[in-house]
JSON list of C-alpha atoms in Angstrom, two decimals:
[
{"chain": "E", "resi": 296, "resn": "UNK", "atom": "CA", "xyz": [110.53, 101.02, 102.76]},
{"chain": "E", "resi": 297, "resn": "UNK", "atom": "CA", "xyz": [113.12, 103.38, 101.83]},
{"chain": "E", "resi": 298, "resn": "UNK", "atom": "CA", "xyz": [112.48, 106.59, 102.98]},
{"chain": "E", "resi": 299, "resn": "UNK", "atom": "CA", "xyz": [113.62, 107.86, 99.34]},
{"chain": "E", "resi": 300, "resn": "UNK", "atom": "CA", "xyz": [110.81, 106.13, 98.05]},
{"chain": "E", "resi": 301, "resn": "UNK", "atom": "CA", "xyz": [108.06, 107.94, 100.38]},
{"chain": "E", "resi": 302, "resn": "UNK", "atom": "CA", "xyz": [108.98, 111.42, 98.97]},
{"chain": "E", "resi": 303, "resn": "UNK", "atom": "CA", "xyz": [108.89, 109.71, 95.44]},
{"chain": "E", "resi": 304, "resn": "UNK", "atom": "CA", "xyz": [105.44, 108.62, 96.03]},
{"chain": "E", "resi": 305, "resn": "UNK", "atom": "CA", "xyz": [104.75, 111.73, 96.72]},
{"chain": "E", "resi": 306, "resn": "UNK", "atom": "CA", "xyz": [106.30, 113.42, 93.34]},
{"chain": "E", "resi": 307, "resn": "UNK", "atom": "CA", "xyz": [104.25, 111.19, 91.53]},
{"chain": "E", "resi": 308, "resn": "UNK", "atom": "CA", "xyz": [101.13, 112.42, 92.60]},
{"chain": "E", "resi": 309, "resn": "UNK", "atom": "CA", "xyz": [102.00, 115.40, 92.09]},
{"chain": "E", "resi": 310, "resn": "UNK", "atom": "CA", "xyz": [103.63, 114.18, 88.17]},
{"chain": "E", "resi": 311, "resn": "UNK", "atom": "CA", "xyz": [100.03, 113.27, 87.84]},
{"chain": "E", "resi": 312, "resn": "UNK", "atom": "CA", "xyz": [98.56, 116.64, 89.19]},
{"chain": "E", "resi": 313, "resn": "UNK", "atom": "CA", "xyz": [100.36, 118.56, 85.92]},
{"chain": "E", "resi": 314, "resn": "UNK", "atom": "CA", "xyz": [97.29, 117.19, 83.87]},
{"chain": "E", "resi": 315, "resn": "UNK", "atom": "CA", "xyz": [95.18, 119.44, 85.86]},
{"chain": "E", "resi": 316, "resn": "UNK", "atom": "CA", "xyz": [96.93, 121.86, 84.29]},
{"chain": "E", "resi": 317, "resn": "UNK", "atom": "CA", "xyz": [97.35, 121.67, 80.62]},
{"chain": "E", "resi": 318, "resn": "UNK", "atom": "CA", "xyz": [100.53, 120.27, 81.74]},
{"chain": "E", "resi": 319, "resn": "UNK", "atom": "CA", "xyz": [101.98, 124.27, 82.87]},
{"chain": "E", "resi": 320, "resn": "UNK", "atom": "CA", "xyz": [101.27, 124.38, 86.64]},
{"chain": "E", "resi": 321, "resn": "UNK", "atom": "CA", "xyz": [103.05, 127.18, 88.51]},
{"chain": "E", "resi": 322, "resn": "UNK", "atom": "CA", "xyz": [104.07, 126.19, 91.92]},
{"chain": "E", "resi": 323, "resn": "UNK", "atom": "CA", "xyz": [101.13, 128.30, 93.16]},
{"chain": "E", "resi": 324, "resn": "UNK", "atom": "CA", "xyz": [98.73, 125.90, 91.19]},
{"chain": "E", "resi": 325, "resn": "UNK", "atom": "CA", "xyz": [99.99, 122.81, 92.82]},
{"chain": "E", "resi": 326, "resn": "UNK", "atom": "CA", "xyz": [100.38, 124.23, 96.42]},
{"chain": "E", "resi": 327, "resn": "UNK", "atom": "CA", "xyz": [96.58, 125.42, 95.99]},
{"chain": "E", "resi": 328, "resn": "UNK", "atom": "CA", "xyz": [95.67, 121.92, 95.03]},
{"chain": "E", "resi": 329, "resn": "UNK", "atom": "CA", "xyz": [97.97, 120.00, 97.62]},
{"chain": "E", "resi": 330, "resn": "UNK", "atom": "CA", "xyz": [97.53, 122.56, 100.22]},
{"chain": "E", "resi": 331, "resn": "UNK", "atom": "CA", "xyz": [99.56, 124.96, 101.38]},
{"chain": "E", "resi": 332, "resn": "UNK", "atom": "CA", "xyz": [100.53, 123.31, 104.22]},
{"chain": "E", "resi": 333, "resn": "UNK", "atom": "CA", "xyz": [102.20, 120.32, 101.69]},
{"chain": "E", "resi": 334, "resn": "UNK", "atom": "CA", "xyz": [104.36, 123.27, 100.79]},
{"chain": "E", "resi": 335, "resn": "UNK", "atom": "CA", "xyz": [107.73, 121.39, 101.66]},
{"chain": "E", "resi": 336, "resn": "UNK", "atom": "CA", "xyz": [106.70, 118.80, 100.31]},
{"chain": "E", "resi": 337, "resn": "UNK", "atom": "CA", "xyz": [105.69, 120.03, 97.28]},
{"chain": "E", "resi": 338, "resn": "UNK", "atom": "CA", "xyz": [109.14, 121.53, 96.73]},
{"chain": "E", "resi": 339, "resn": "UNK", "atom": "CA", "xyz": [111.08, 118.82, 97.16]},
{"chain": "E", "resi": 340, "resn": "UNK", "atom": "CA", "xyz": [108.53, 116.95, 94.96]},
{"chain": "E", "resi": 341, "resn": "UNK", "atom": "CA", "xyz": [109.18, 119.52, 92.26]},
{"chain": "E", "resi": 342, "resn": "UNK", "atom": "CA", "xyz": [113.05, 119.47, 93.07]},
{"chain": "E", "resi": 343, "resn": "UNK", "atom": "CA", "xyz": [113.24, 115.42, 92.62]},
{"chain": "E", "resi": 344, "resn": "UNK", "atom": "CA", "xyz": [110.60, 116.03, 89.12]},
{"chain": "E", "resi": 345, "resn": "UNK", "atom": "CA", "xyz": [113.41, 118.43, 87.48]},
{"chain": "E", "resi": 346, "resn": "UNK", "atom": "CA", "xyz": [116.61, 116.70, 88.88]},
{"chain": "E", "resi": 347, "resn": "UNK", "atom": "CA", "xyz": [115.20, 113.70, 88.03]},
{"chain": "E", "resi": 348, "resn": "UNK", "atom": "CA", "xyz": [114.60, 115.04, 84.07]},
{"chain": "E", "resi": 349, "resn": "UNK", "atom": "CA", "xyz": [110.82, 113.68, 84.53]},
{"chain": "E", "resi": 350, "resn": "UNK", "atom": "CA", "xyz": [110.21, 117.59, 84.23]},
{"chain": "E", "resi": 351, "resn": "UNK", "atom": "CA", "xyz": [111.75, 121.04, 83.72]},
{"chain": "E", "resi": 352, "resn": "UNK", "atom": "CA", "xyz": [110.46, 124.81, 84.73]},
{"chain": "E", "resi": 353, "resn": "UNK", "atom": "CA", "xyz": [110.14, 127.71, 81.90]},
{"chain": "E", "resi": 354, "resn": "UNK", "atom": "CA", "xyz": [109.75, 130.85, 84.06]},
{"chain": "E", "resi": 355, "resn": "UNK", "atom": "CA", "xyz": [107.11, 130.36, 86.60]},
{"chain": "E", "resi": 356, "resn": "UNK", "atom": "CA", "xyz": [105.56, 127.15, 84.74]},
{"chain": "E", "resi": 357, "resn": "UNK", "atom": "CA", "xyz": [106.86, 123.67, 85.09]},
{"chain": "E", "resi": 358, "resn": "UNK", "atom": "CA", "xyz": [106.56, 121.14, 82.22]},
{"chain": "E", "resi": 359, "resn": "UNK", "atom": "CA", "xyz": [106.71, 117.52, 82.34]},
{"chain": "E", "resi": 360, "resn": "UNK", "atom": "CA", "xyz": [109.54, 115.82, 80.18]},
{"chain": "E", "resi": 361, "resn": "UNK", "atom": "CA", "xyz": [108.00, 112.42, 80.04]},
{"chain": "E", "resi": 362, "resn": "UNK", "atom": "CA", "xyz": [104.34, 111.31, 80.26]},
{"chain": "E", "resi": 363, "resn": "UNK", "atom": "CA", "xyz": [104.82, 108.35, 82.11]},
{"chain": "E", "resi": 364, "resn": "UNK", "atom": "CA", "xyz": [107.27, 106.51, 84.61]},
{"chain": "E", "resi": 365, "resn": "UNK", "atom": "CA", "xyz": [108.06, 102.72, 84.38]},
{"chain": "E", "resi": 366, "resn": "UNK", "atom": "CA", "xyz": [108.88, 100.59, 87.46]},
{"chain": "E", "resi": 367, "resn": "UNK", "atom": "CA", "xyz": [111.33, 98.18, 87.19]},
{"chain": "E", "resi": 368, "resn": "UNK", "atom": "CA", "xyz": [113.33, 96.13, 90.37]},
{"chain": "E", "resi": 369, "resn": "UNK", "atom": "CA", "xyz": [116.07, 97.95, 91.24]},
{"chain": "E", "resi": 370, "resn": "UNK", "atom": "CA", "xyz": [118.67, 97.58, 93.51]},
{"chain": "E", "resi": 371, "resn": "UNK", "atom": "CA", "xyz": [118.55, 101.12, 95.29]},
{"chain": "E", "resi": 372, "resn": "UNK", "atom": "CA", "xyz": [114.54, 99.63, 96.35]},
{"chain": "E", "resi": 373, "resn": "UNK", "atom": "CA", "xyz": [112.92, 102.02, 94.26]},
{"chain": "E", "resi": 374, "resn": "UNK", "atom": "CA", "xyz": [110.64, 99.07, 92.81]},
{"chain": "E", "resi": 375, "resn": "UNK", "atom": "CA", "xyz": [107.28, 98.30, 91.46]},
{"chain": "E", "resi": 376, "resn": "UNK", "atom": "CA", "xyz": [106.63, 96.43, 94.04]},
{"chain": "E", "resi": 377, "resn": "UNK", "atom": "CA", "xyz": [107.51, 98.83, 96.78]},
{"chain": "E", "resi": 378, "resn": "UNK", "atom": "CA", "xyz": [105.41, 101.13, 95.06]},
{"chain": "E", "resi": 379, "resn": "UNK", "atom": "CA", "xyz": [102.33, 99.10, 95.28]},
{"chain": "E", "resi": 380, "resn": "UNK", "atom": "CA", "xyz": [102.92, 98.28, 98.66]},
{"chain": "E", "resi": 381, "resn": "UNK", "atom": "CA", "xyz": [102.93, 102.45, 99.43]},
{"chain": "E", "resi": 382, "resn": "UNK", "atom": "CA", "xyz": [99.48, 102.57, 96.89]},
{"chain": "E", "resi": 383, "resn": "UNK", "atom": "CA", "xyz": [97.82, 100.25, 99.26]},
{"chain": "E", "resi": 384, "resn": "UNK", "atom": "CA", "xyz": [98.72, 101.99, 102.23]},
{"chain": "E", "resi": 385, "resn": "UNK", "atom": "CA", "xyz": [97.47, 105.06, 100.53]},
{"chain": "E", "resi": 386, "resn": "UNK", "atom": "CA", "xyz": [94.20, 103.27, 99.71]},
{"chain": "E", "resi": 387, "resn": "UNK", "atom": "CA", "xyz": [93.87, 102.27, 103.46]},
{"chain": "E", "resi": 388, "resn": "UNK", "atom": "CA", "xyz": [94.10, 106.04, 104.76]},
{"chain": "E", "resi": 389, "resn": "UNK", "atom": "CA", "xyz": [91.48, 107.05, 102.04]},
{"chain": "E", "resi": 390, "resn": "UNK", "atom": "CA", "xyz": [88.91, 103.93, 101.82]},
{"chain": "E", "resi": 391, "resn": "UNK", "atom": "CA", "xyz": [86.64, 105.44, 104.98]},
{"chain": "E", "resi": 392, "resn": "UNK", "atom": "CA", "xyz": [86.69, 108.94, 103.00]},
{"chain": "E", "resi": 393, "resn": "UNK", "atom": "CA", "xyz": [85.84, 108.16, 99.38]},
{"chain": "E", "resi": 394, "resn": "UNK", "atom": "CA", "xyz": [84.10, 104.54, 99.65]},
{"chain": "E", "resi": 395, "resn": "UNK", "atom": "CA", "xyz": [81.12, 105.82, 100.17]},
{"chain": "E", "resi": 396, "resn": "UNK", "atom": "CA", "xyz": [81.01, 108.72, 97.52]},
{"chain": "E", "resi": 397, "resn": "UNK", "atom": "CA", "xyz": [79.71, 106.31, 95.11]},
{"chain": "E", "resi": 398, "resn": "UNK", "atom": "CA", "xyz": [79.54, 109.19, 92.28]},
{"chain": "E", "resi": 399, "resn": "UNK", "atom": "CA", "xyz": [83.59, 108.98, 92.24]},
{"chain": "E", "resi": 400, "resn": "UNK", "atom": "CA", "xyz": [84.76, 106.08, 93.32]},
{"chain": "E", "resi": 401, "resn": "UNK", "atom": "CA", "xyz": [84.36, 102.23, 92.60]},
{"chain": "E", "resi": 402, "resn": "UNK", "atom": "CA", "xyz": [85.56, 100.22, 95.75]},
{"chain": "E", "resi": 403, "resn": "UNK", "atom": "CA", "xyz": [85.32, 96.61, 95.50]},
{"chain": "E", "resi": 404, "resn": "UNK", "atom": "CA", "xyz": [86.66, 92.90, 97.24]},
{"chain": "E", "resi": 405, "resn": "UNK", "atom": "CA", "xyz": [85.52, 89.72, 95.96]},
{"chain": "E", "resi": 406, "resn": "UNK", "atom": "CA", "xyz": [86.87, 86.19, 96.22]},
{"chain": "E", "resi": 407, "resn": "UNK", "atom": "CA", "xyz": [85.95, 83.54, 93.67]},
{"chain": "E", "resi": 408, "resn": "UNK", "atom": "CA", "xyz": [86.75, 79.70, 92.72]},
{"chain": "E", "resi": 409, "resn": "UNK", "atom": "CA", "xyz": [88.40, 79.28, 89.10]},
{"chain": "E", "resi": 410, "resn": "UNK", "atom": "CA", "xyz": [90.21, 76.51, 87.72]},
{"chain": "E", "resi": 411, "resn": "UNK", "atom": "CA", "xyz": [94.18, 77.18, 87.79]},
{"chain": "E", "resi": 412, "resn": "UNK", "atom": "CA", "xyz": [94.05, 77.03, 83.70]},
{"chain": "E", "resi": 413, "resn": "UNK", "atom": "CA", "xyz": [91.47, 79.36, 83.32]},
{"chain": "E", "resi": 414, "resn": "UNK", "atom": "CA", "xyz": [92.89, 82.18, 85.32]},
{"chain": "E", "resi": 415, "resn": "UNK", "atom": "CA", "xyz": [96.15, 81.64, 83.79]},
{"chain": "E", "resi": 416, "resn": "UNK", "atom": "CA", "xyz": [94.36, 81.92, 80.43]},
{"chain": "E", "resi": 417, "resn": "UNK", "atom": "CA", "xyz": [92.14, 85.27, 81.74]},
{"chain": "E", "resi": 418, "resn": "UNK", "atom": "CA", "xyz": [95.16, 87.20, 83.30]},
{"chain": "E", "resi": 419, "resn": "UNK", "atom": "CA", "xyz": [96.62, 88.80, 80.18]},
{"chain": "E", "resi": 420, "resn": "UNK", "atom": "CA", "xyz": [93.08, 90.14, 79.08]},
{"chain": "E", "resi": 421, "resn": "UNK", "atom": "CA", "xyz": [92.29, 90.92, 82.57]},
{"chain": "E", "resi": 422, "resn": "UNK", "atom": "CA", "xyz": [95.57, 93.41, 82.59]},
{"chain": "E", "resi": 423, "resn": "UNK", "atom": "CA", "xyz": [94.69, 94.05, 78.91]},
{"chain": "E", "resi": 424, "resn": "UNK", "atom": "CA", "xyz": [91.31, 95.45, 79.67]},
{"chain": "E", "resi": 425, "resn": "UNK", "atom": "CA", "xyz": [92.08, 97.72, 83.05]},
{"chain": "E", "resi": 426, "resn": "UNK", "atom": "CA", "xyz": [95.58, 98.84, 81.02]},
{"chain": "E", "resi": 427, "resn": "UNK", "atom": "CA", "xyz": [92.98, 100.15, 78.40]},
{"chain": "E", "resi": 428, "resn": "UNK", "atom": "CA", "xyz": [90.43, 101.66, 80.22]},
{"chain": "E", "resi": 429, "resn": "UNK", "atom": "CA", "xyz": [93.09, 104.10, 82.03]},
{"chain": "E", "resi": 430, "resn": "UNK", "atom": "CA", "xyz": [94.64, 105.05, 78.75]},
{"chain": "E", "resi": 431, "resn": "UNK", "atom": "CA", "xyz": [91.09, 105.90, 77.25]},
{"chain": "E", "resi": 432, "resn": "UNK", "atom": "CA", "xyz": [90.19, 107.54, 80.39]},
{"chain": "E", "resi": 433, "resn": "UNK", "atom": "CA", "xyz": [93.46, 109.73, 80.19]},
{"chain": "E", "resi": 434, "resn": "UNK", "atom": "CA", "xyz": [92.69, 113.69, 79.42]},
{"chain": "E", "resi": 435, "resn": "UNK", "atom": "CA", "xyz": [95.35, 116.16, 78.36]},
{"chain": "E", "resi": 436, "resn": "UNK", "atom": "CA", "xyz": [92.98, 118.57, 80.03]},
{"chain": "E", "resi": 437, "resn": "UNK", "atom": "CA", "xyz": [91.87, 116.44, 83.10]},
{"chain": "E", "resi": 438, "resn": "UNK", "atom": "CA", "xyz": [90.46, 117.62, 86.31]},
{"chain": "E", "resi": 439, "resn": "UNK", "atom": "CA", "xyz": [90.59, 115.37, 88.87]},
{"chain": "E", "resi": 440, "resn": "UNK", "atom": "CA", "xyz": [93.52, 112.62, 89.34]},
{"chain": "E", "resi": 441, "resn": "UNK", "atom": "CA", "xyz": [92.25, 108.71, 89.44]},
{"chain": "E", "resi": 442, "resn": "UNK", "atom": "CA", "xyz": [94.18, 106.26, 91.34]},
{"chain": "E", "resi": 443, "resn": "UNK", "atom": "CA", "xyz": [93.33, 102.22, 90.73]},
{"chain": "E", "resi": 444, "resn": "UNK", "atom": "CA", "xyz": [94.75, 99.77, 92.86]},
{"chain": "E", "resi": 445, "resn": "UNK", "atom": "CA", "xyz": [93.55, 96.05, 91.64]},
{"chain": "E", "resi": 446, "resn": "UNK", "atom": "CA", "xyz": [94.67, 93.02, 93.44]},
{"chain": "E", "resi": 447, "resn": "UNK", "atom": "CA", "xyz": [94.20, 89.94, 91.87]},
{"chain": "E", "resi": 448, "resn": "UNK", "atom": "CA", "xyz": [95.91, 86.78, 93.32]},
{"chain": "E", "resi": 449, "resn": "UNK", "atom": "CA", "xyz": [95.17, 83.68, 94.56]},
{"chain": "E", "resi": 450, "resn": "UNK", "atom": "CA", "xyz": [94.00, 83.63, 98.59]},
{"chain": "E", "resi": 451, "resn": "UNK", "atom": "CA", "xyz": [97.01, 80.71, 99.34]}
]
């Protein structure tokens, strides 16, 4: 994967991590939460944020622009799919960690027989249904950041 794409991943977290904060973190609020050893990170997470007009910084406060980022293909490999590839990479690192804190997290695998029709039929409400949960689970005044990764697909 591009390695553009890596430090992107990155910003995006930390896009997320503004919720924590009313949406006004100063850098000293995000380097406590990422660590202060993700400091260089961190700034060039916040650098490619404000170039990027995804957010701007009032004093010592930044300020998100835009509540959300789209994916779309693109030819410079910044792409959905690239992105999900780097979320389940991320959930690999992290499943031995938070599986089994079963107060926070809801790790799950199954594999099933359906008729082709059916899941055809079933895929738009399945999206329609997860899509919904995360938007009524959104909080202006959040404190802790969620990630879902959800793979459905056929096995062949």
């Amino acid at each position: 994967l591009p390695e553009r794409l890596r430090g992107m991943f990155f910003a995006f977290e930390v896009f997320c991590a503004f919720g924590l904060y009313k949406n006004e973190p100063t850098r000293e609020n995000l380097r406590e939460y990422f660590g202060r050893a993700m400091g260089v990170e961190l700034d060039a997470a916040l650098h490619l944020l404000t170039s990027s007009g995804l957010a701007e910084i009032k004093g010592e406060k930044y300020r998100l622009l835009r509540d959300t980022v789209k994916f779309t293909d693109a030819e410079d490999g910044i792409s959905h799919l690239n992105f999900l590839r780097l979320s389940i990479e991320d959930a690999m690192r992290k499943v031995d960690k938070w599986q089994p804190k079963k107060d926070v997290t809801y790790f799950e695998s199954n594999m099933i027989s359906v008729r082709t029709k059916d899941y055809a039929k079933e895929l738009p409400r399945i999206k329609e249904v997860i899509r919904k949960l995360q938007t009524n689970l959104e909080s202006s005044d959040a404190d802790m950041i969620l990630r879902f990764n959800v793979q459905v697909y056929p096995s062949r």
